[in-house]
Coordinates of N, CA and C and ligand atoms in Angstrom, one line a residue:
X1 N -32.1 5.8 -1.0 CA -30.3 5.3 -1.4 C -30.2 5.0 -2.6
X2 N -29.0 5.6 -3.8 CA -28.8 5.4 -4.9 C -27.4 4.2 -5.3
X3 N -27.9 3.4 -6.3 CA -27.5 2.6 -6.6 C -25.6 4.0 -7.9
X4 N -24.3 4.1 -6.3 CA -24.1 4.2 -8.2 C -23.5 4.0 -8.9
X5 N -22.8 4.4 -9.9 CA -22.7 4.0 -11.5 C -20.9 3.8 -11.4
X6 N -20.2 2.4 -11.2 CA -18.2 2.2 -11.0 C -17.9 2.8 -12.3
X7 N -17.4 2.8 -11.6 CA -15.6 3.6 -12.5 C -14.5 2.3 -12.7
X8 N -14.1 2.2 -14.3 CA -13.9 0.9 -14.0 C -12.4 1.3 -15.7
X9 N -11.4 0.8 -15.5 CA -9.6 0.6 -16.6 C -10.2 1.5 -17.4
X10 N -9.5 2.4 -17.6 CA -8.5 2.7 -17.2 C -8.6 3.9 -16.7
X11 N -10.1 4.6 -15.8 CA -9.9 5.5 -15.1 C -9.1 6.2 -14.4
X12 N -8.5 7.6 -13.9 CA -7.2 8.3 -13.7 C -7.9 7.9 -11.6
X13 N -8.7 8.0 -11.6 CA -9.5 8.3 -10.0 C -9.2 6.6 -9.9
X14 N -8.8 4.9 -10.2 CA -8.7 4.0 -9.5 C -6.8 4.2 -9.6
X15 N -6.3 5.1 -10.0 CA -4.4 5.4 -9.8 C -4.5 5.6 -8.9
X16 N -5.4 6.7 -8.8 CA -5.2 7.9 -7.3 C -5.0 7.6 -5.8
X17 N -4.4 8.0 -5.4 CA -4.1 7.4 -3.1 C -5.0 8.2 -2.9
X18 N -5.7 7.9 -2.3 CA -7.0 7.9 -1.5 C -7.2 9.4 -0.7
X19 N -7.9 10.4 -0.2 CA -7.6 11.2 0.9 C -7.7 11.2 2.7
X20 N -7.4 10.7 3.2 CA -8.6 10.4 4.3 C -9.3 11.7 4.7
X21 N -10.9 10.7 5.1 CA -11.6 11.6 5.8 C -10.8 12.2 7.4
X22 N -12.0 12.9 7.8 CA -11.8 13.8 9.0 C -12.5 14.9 10.0
X23 N -14.1 14.2 9.2 CA -14.7 13.5 10.0 C -16.4 13.1 9.3
X24 N -17.0 12.8 10.4 CA -18.0 11.9 10.6 C -19.6 13.2 10.1
X25 N -20.3 12.7 8.8 CA -21.0 14.2 8.4 C -22.3 13.2 8.1
X26 N -23.4 13.3 8.5 CA -24.9 13.1 7.3 C -23.9 12.8 6.0
X27 N -23.6 14.1 5.3 CA -23.5 13.8 3.7 C -22.3 12.6 3.2
X28 N -21.9 12.1 4.2 CA -20.5 10.6 4.5 C -22.1 10.0 5.1
X29 N -22.8 10.2 5.7 CA -23.2 9.1 6.0 C -24.0 8.4 4.8
X30 N -24.3 9.0 3.7 CA -25.7 8.9 3.1 C -24.8 8.3 2.2
X31 N -22.9 8.8 2.0 CA -22.2 8.1 1.1 C -22.3 7.2 0.9
X32 N -21.8 6.8 2.9 CA -21.3 5.2 3.0 C -23.2 4.6 2.5
X33 N -24.1 5.1 2.7 CA -24.9 3.8 3.1 C -24.9 3.9 1.1
X34 N -25.2 4.3 0.3 CA -24.8 4.6 -1.5 C -24.0 3.6 -1.8
X35 N -23.1 3.9 -1.5 CA -21.9 2.3 -1.6 C -22.0 0.9 -0.9
X36 N -22.7 0.3 -0.2 CA -23.3 0.0 0.8 C -24.5 -0.8 -0.3
X37 N -25.2 -0.1 -1.1 CA -26.2 -0.8 -1.3 C -25.7 -1.1 -3.3
X38 N -25.0 0.2 -3.7 CA -24.0 -0.1 -5.1 C -23.2 -1.4 -5.1
X39 N -22.4 -1.3 -4.2 CA -21.8 -3.5 -3.3 C -23.0 -4.4 -3.8
X40 N -24.1 -3.5 -2.9 CA -25.1 -5.5 -2.8 C -25.7 -5.3 -4.5
X41 N -25.8 -4.3 -4.8 CA -27.1 -4.3 -6.1 C -25.8 -4.8 -6.7
X42 N -24.3 -4.9 -6.8 CA -23.7 -5.9 -7.3 C -23.0 -6.8 -7.4
X43 N -23.7 -7.4 -6.6 CA -23.2 -8.6 -6.2 C -22.3 -8.7 -5.2
X44 N -21.4 -7.6 -4.9 CA -20.1 -7.5 -4.5 C -19.3 -8.0 -3.4
X45 N -18.3 -7.7 -3.4 CA -18.4 -8.2 -1.2 C -17.4 -7.0 -0.7
X46 N -16.7 -6.3 -2.1 CA -16.8 -5.0 -1.6 C -16.1 -4.4 -2.1
X47 N -16.3 -3.0 -1.7 CA -16.3 -1.6 -3.0 C -15.1 -0.2 -1.9
X48 N -14.5 0.1 -2.8 CA -13.6 1.0 -2.4 C -14.4 2.6 -3.6
X49 N -14.3 3.3 -2.6 CA -14.7 4.9 -2.4 C -14.2 5.7 -4.5
X50 N -12.8 5.1 -4.4 CA -12.9 5.6 -5.6 C -12.9 5.1 -6.9
X51 N -14.0 3.7 -6.6 CA -15.2 2.6 -8.1 C -15.8 3.2 -7.8
X52 N -16.1 4.6 -7.8 CA -17.5 5.1 -7.9 C -17.2 6.9 -7.9
X53 N -16.1 7.2 -7.8 CA -15.8 8.5 -8.4 C -15.1 9.8 -7.2
X54 N -15.5 8.5 -5.6 CA -14.7 9.4 -4.7 C -14.0 9.7 -4.7
X55 N -12.7 10.8 -4.4 CA -11.4 10.5 -3.9 C -11.5 10.0 -2.4
X56 N -12.2 10.1 -1.2 CA -12.0 8.9 -0.1 C -11.3 7.7 0.4
X57 N -11.0 8.1 1.7 CA -10.1 6.3 2.3 C -11.9 6.0 2.8
X58 N -12.0 5.3 2.5 CA -13.2 4.4 2.8 C -13.6 3.5 1.6
X59 N -13.6 2.3 2.6 CA -13.9 1.3 1.2 C -15.2 0.8 2.6
X60 N -16.1 -0.4 1.7 CA -16.8 -1.4 2.2 C -17.1 -2.7 1.6
X61 N -16.3 -3.4 3.7 CA -16.1 -4.8 2.7 C -17.4 -5.7 3.5
X62 N -16.9 -6.9 3.0 CA -18.0 -7.7 4.3 C -17.6 -9.5 3.9
X63 N -17.8 -9.4 5.2 CA -16.9 -11.1 5.2 C -17.7 -12.6 4.8
X64 N -17.2 -12.9 3.6 CA -17.8 -13.5 3.1 C -18.2 -15.5 3.1
X65 N -16.8 -15.3 4.3 CA -16.8 -16.8 5.4 C -17.9 -17.3 6.6
X66 N -19.1 -15.9 6.4 CA -18.8 -15.3 7.8 C -21.4 -16.1 7.6
X67 N -21.4 -15.8 6.5 CA -22.6 -17.0 6.4 C -23.0 -16.8 5.2
X68 N -24.9 -17.0 4.6 CA -24.7 -16.6 3.4 C -25.4 -15.4 2.7
X69 N -24.9 -15.1 1.8 CA -24.5 -13.3 0.9 C -25.6 -12.8 1.7
X70 N -26.9 -12.9 2.0 CA -27.9 -12.2 1.9 C -28.2 -11.7 3.8
X71 N -27.5 -12.4 4.3 CA -27.4 -12.1 5.9 C -26.5 -12.1 6.8
X72 N -24.7 -11.7 5.8 CA -23.9 -10.7 6.7 C -23.9 -9.3 6.3
X73 N -23.7 -9.5 7.4 CA -23.8 -7.8 7.7 C -22.3 -6.9 6.6
X74 N -22.3 -6.1 5.6 CA -21.8 -5.4 5.1 C -21.1 -4.0 5.8
X75 N -20.0 -3.6 5.5 CA -19.5 -2.5 7.3 C -18.3 -1.5 6.8
X76 N -18.3 -0.5 6.8 CA -17.0 0.6 6.3 C -16.0 0.4 7.0
X77 N -15.0 0.3 6.2 CA -13.5 0.4 6.5 C -13.2 2.5 6.0
X78 N -13.2 3.0 7.3 CA -12.2 4.8 6.6 C -11.5 4.7 7.2
X79 N -10.3 5.9 6.3 CA -8.9 5.7 7.0 C -8.1 4.2 6.9
X80 N -8.0 3.7 6.3 CA -7.9 1.7 6.3 C -6.3 1.6 6.3
X81 N -5.9 1.3 7.2 CA -4.0 0.7 6.8 C -3.7 -0.8 7.6
X82 N -3.1 -1.1 7.1 CA -2.2 -2.7 7.3 C -1.7 -2.2 8.1
X83 N -0.9 -3.1 9.1 CA -0.5 -2.5 10.6 C 0.8 -3.6 10.2
X84 N 0.5 -4.9 9.6 CA 1.7 -6.2 9.6 C 1.3 -7.3 8.7
X85 N 1.5 -8.0 8.0 CA 0.9 -9.1 7.2 C 2.2 -10.5 7.7
X86 N 0.7 -11.6 7.8 CA 1.3 -12.8 8.0 C 2.2 -12.9 6.6
X87 N 3.1 -14.0 7.0 CA 4.3 -14.5 6.1 C 3.1 -15.4 5.0
X88 N 2.5 -16.7 5.8 CA 1.9 -17.2 5.6 C 1.1 -16.5 4.5
X89 N 1.3 -17.3 3.6 CA -0.1 -16.2 1.7 C -1.2 -17.2 1.9
X90 N -1.7 -16.1 0.6 CA -2.9 -17.5 0.7 C -3.4 -18.3 -1.4
X91 N -4.0 -18.7 -2.0 CA -3.7 -17.6 -2.9 C -5.8 -17.6 -4.2
X92 N -6.3 -17.2 -4.4 CA -7.4 -17.4 -4.2 C -7.5 -16.8 -5.5
X93 N -9.2 -16.5 -6.9 CA -9.3 -16.5 -7.1 C -10.9 -14.9 -6.8
X94 N -10.2 -13.8 -7.5 CA -10.4 -12.4 -7.3 C -10.8 -12.2 -8.3
X95 N -12.1 -10.9 -8.3 CA -12.2 -10.3 -9.7 C -12.7 -9.1 -8.7
X96 N -12.6 -7.8 -9.5 CA -13.7 -6.5 -9.2 C -14.2 -6.3 -10.4
X97 N -15.1 -5.2 -9.8 CA -16.2 -4.5 -10.2 C -15.7 -3.9 -11.1
X98 N -14.3 -3.2 -10.6 CA -14.8 -2.0 -11.9 C -13.3 -2.6 -13.4
X99 N -13.4 -3.5 -13.7 CA -12.5 -4.7 -14.4 C -13.6 -6.1 -14.2
X100 N -14.7 -5.6 -15.0 CA -15.9 -7.2 -15.3 C -15.1 -7.9 -16.1
X101 N -15.7 -9.3 -16.4 CA -15.6 -10.3 -16.6 C -13.4 -10.9 -16.3
X102 N -12.8 -10.0 -16.0 CA -11.5 -10.0 -15.8 C -11.0 -11.3 -14.1
X103 N -11.0 -11.9 -14.2 CA -10.4 -13.2 -13.1 C -9.5 -13.6 -13.0
X104 N -8.4 -13.9 -12.0 CA -7.0 -14.9 -11.6 C -6.9 -14.5 -10.1
X105 N -6.3 -15.8 -10.2 CA -5.0 -16.0 -8.8 C -4.5 -15.0 -8.3
X106 N -4.8 -14.5 -7.2 CA -4.0 -13.7 -6.4 C -2.9 -14.6 -5.7
X107 N -1.9 -15.0 -5.2 CA -2.0 -14.6 -3.8 C -1.5 -13.6 -3.2
X108 N -2.3 -13.2 -1.9 CA -1.6 -12.1 -1.1 C -1.8 -13.3 0.3
X109 N -0.8 -11.9 1.4 CA -0.7 -13.2 2.9 C -2.2 -13.2 3.3
X110 N -1.8 -14.3 4.6 CA -4.1 -14.8 4.2 C -4.2 -14.7 6.0
X111 N -3.9 -13.6 6.1 CA -3.9 -12.7 7.5 C -3.3 -11.1 7.6
X112 N -3.6 -10.7 8.5 CA -3.1 -8.5 8.6 C -3.4 -8.2 9.2
X113 N -3.2 -7.8 11.0 CA -3.3 -6.8 11.2 C -3.7 -5.4 11.0
X114 N -4.8 -4.9 10.8 CA -6.4 -4.1 10.4 C -6.7 -2.7 11.7
X115 N -5.9 -1.5 10.4 CA -6.7 -0.2 11.9 C -7.5 1.1 10.8
X116 N -8.3 0.9 11.3 CA -8.8 2.0 10.5 C -10.1 2.5 11.7
X117 N -11.3 3.5 11.3 CA -11.8 3.6 11.8 C -13.3 3.3 11.3
X118 N -14.1 3.1 12.8 CA -15.6 2.6 11.8 C -16.2 3.9 11.3
X119 N -17.0 3.7 11.3 CA -19.0 4.2 11.4 C -19.4 5.9 12.1
X120 N -18.6 5.1 13.0 CA -19.1 6.3 13.9 C -17.9 6.8 14.5
X121 N -17.0 6.9 13.9 CA -14.9 7.7 13.6 C -14.8 6.6 14.6
X122 N -15.2 5.6 15.8 CA -14.1 4.7 16.7 C -12.7 4.6 16.2
X123 N -12.0 4.0 16.1 CA -10.9 3.7 15.5 C -10.6 2.1 16.7
X124 N -10.4 1.2 15.1 CA -10.5 0.0 15.5 C -9.3 -1.0 15.1
X125 N -8.8 -1.5 15.6 CA -7.8 -2.7 15.2 C -7.9 -4.5 15.4
X126 N -7.7 -4.6 14.8 CA -8.0 -6.0 14.2 C -7.2 -7.1 13.6
X127 N -7.3 -8.3 14.2 CA -6.1 -8.9 13.6 C -7.5 -9.6 12.3
X128 N -7.2 -10.1 10.6 CA -8.4 -10.9 10.3 C -8.0 -12.1 9.2
X129 N -8.9 -12.2 9.1 CA -7.8 -13.6 8.3 C -8.9 -14.1 7.8
X130 N -8.4 -15.6 6.6 CA -9.4 -15.3 5.6 C -10.0 -14.9 4.5
X131 N -11.9 -14.9 4.3 CA -11.8 -14.1 2.7 C -11.7 -13.1 3.5
X132 N -12.3 -11.9 5.2 CA -11.8 -10.6 5.0 C -10.9 -10.0 5.0
X133 N -9.5 -11.1 5.3 CA -8.4 -10.1 5.2 C -7.8 -9.7 3.6
X134 N -8.5 -11.4 2.5 CA -8.8 -11.2 1.5 C -9.3 -9.3 0.7
X135 N -10.7 -9.7 1.5 CA -11.3 -8.7 0.3 C -10.5 -6.6 1.0
X136 N -10.8 -6.9 3.0 CA -9.6 -5.4 3.0 C -9.0 -5.6 2.8
X137 N -7.3 -6.4 2.0 CA -6.2 -5.7 1.6 C -6.4 -5.7 -0.6
X138 N -7.9 -6.2 -1.1 CA -8.1 -6.0 -2.0 C -8.4 -4.2 -2.3
X139 N -9.2 -4.1 -1.1 CA -9.5 -3.0 -0.8 C -9.3 -0.9 -0.6
X140 N -8.3 -2.2 0.4 CA -7.0 -1.0 0.4 C -6.2 -1.0 -0.6
X141 N -6.3 -1.6 -1.6 CA -4.8 -1.8 -2.6 C -5.7 0.0 -3.2
X142 N -6.8 -0.5 -3.4 CA -7.6 0.4 -3.8 C -7.4 2.0 -4.4
X143 N -7.7 2.0 -2.1 CA -7.3 2.9 -1.8 C -5.7 3.6 -2.3
X144 N -5.4 2.9 -2.8 CA -3.2 2.8 -2.7 C -3.0 2.5 -4.0
X145 N -5.0 3.4 -5.3 CA -3.6 2.7 -6.3 C -3.8 1.5 -7.3
X146 N -3.8 0.6 -6.3 CA -3.7 -0.6 -6.6 C -4.7 -1.6 -7.2
X147 N -5.0 -2.2 -8.5 CA -5.1 -3.1 -8.9 C -5.1 -4.2 -8.8
X148 N -5.7 -5.8 -8.9 CA -5.6 -7.1 -8.6 C -4.6 -7.6 -9.0
X149 N -4.2 -7.0 -10.7 CA -4.1 -7.1 -11.2 C -2.4 -7.3 -11.6
X150 N -1.6 -5.8 -10.2 CA -0.5 -5.3 -10.3 C -0.4 -6.5 -9.1
X151 N -0.9 -7.6 -8.9 CA -0.5 -8.5 -7.8 C 0.5 -9.5 -8.5
X152 N 0.2 -9.5 -10.0 CA 0.5 -11.1 -11.1 C 1.0 -10.6 -10.7
X153 N 2.2 -12.0 -11.8 CA 3.6 -12.0 -12.0 C 3.4 -11.5 -13.7
X154 N 4.5 -11.0 -14.0 CA 4.2 -10.8 -15.4 C 3.4 -11.1 -16.8
X155 N 4.4 -12.7 -16.1 CA 3.6 -13.1 -17.3 C 2.0 -13.5 -17.4
X156 N 1.4 -13.4 -15.8 CA -0.7 -14.4 -15.7 C -0.9 -12.7 -16.3
X157 N -0.3 -11.1 -15.9 CA -0.7 -10.2 -16.0 C -0.9 -9.8 -17.6
X158 N 0.8 -10.4 -18.9 CA -0.1 -10.2 -20.1 C -1.1 -11.2 -20.9
X159 N -1.0 -12.1 -19.5 CA -2.4 -13.2 -20.3 C -3.6 -12.1 -20.4
X160 N -3.6 -11.3 -19.6 CA -5.5 -10.9 -19.2 C -5.3 -9.1 -20.5
X161 N -4.5 -8.9 -20.4 CA -4.0 -7.3 -20.8 C -5.5 -7.9 -22.5
X162 N -6.0 -8.8 -22.9 CA -6.7 -9.1 -24.4 C -8.2 -7.7 -23.3
X163 N -8.2 -8.0 -21.7 CA -9.6 -8.2 -20.9 C -9.8 -6.9 -21.2
X164 N -8.1 -6.6 -19.8 CA -8.2 -4.9 -19.7 C -8.6 -3.8 -21.1
X165 N -8.2 -4.4 -22.0 CA -8.2 -3.3 -23.3 C -10.0 -3.2 -23.4
X166 N -10.1 -4.7 -23.3 CA -11.6 -4.4 -24.0 C -12.7 -3.8 -23.0
X167 N -12.3 -3.5 -21.2 CA -12.8 -2.8 -21.3 C -12.3 -1.3 -21.2
X168 N -11.1 -1.6 -21.0 CA -10.5 0.0 -21.4 C -12.0 0.6 -22.5
X169 N -12.5 -0.3 -23.5 CA -12.4 0.4 -24.7 C -14.4 0.3 -24.2
X170 N -15.0 -0.9 -22.9 CA -16.0 -0.7 -23.0 C -17.2 -1.3 -23.0
X171 N -16.4 -2.2 -24.2 CA -17.3 -3.7 -24.3 C -17.7 -4.3 -24.0
X172 N -17.6 -4.5 -22.6 CA -18.2 -5.6 -21.3 C -19.2 -5.3 -20.9
X173 N -20.2 -5.9 -20.8 CA -21.4 -6.2 -20.5 C -21.5 -6.0 -18.9
X174 N -22.7 -5.5 -17.5 CA -22.8 -5.8 -16.8 C -23.6 -5.9 -16.8
X175 N -24.3 -6.3 -15.6 CA -25.9 -6.3 -14.6 C -25.9 -5.5 -13.6
X176 N -24.9 -3.9 -14.0 CA -25.0 -2.8 -12.7 C -24.3 -2.0 -14.1
X177 N -25.1 -0.6 -13.6 CA -24.4 0.8 -13.9 C -22.7 1.2 -14.0
X178 N -21.8 1.3 -14.6 CA -21.1 1.7 -15.0 C -20.7 2.7 -15.0
X179 N -19.7 3.7 -14.9 CA -19.5 5.1 -14.8 C -18.2 4.9 -16.9
X180 N -19.3 6.3 -17.3 CA -19.4 6.3 -18.8 C -17.8 7.1 -19.2
X181 N -17.3 7.4 -18.9 CA -16.2 8.4 -19.1 C -15.8 9.6 -20.7
X182 N -17.1 10.0 -21.4 CA -17.0 10.4 -23.1 C -15.6 11.8 -23.2
X183 N -15.0 12.3 -22.6 CA -13.9 12.3 -22.8 C -12.8 10.7 -22.9
X184 N -12.1 9.9 -22.0 CA -11.0 9.4 -22.0 C -11.7 8.2 -23.4
X185 N -13.4 7.9 -23.8 CA -13.1 7.7 -25.9 C -13.0 8.5 -26.8
X186 N -12.8 10.0 -25.7 CA -12.4 10.3 -27.2 C -10.8 10.3 -27.4
X187 N -9.6 9.9 -26.4 CA -8.7 10.0 -26.8 C -8.2 8.4 -26.5
X188 N -9.2 7.9 -26.7 CA -9.0 6.2 -27.2 C -9.1 6.2 -28.4
X189 N -10.2 6.4 -29.0 CA -10.4 6.6 -30.4 C -9.2 7.5 -31.5
X190 N -8.5 8.6 -30.8 CA -7.9 9.2 -31.7 C -6.5 8.6 -31.9
X191 N -6.2 7.2 -30.8 CA -5.5 6.7 -30.8 C -5.1 5.6 -32.1
Ligands
ZN1 ZN1 -11.6 -4.7 -7.4

């Protein structure tokens, strides 16, 4: 298993809408194993494929309410869609492996009806609530090119602007490997 480098703001793949997976194969199974390893290696609770440079509609999630981090089993959600959102909302702090050092309170529907394919490509429909509902919404947003800060009010977003600039410049420290986009750095220096 490989720990894959994590793509950070403002790499274009993080604004891309994911491509559906049509069939499971050994290569994809190995990629899912790498994604799980990468998420754990970065102490994350979710990871979308575009965060490690793949355009496929795959995310790894875990339910942090279900027990100790080491004991909870992470799983892949493939081609996930939210079929309905609860009217009730909840507000919790979120972070993102692609936005190191940036955390903020995010308001989201408290529960969702979600549909996805599991690692055996069996269709799953379930009603999810609590932190898992939040994690799934965060990851499904990634697969649609959306960051958590897109959900903030304009004022809160403006307050995080300097953090985004720091991430974009690549001057953030992480204890997990980040993808270095040299081409983007050249563009940045020209500004
Ligand atoms: Zn994220």
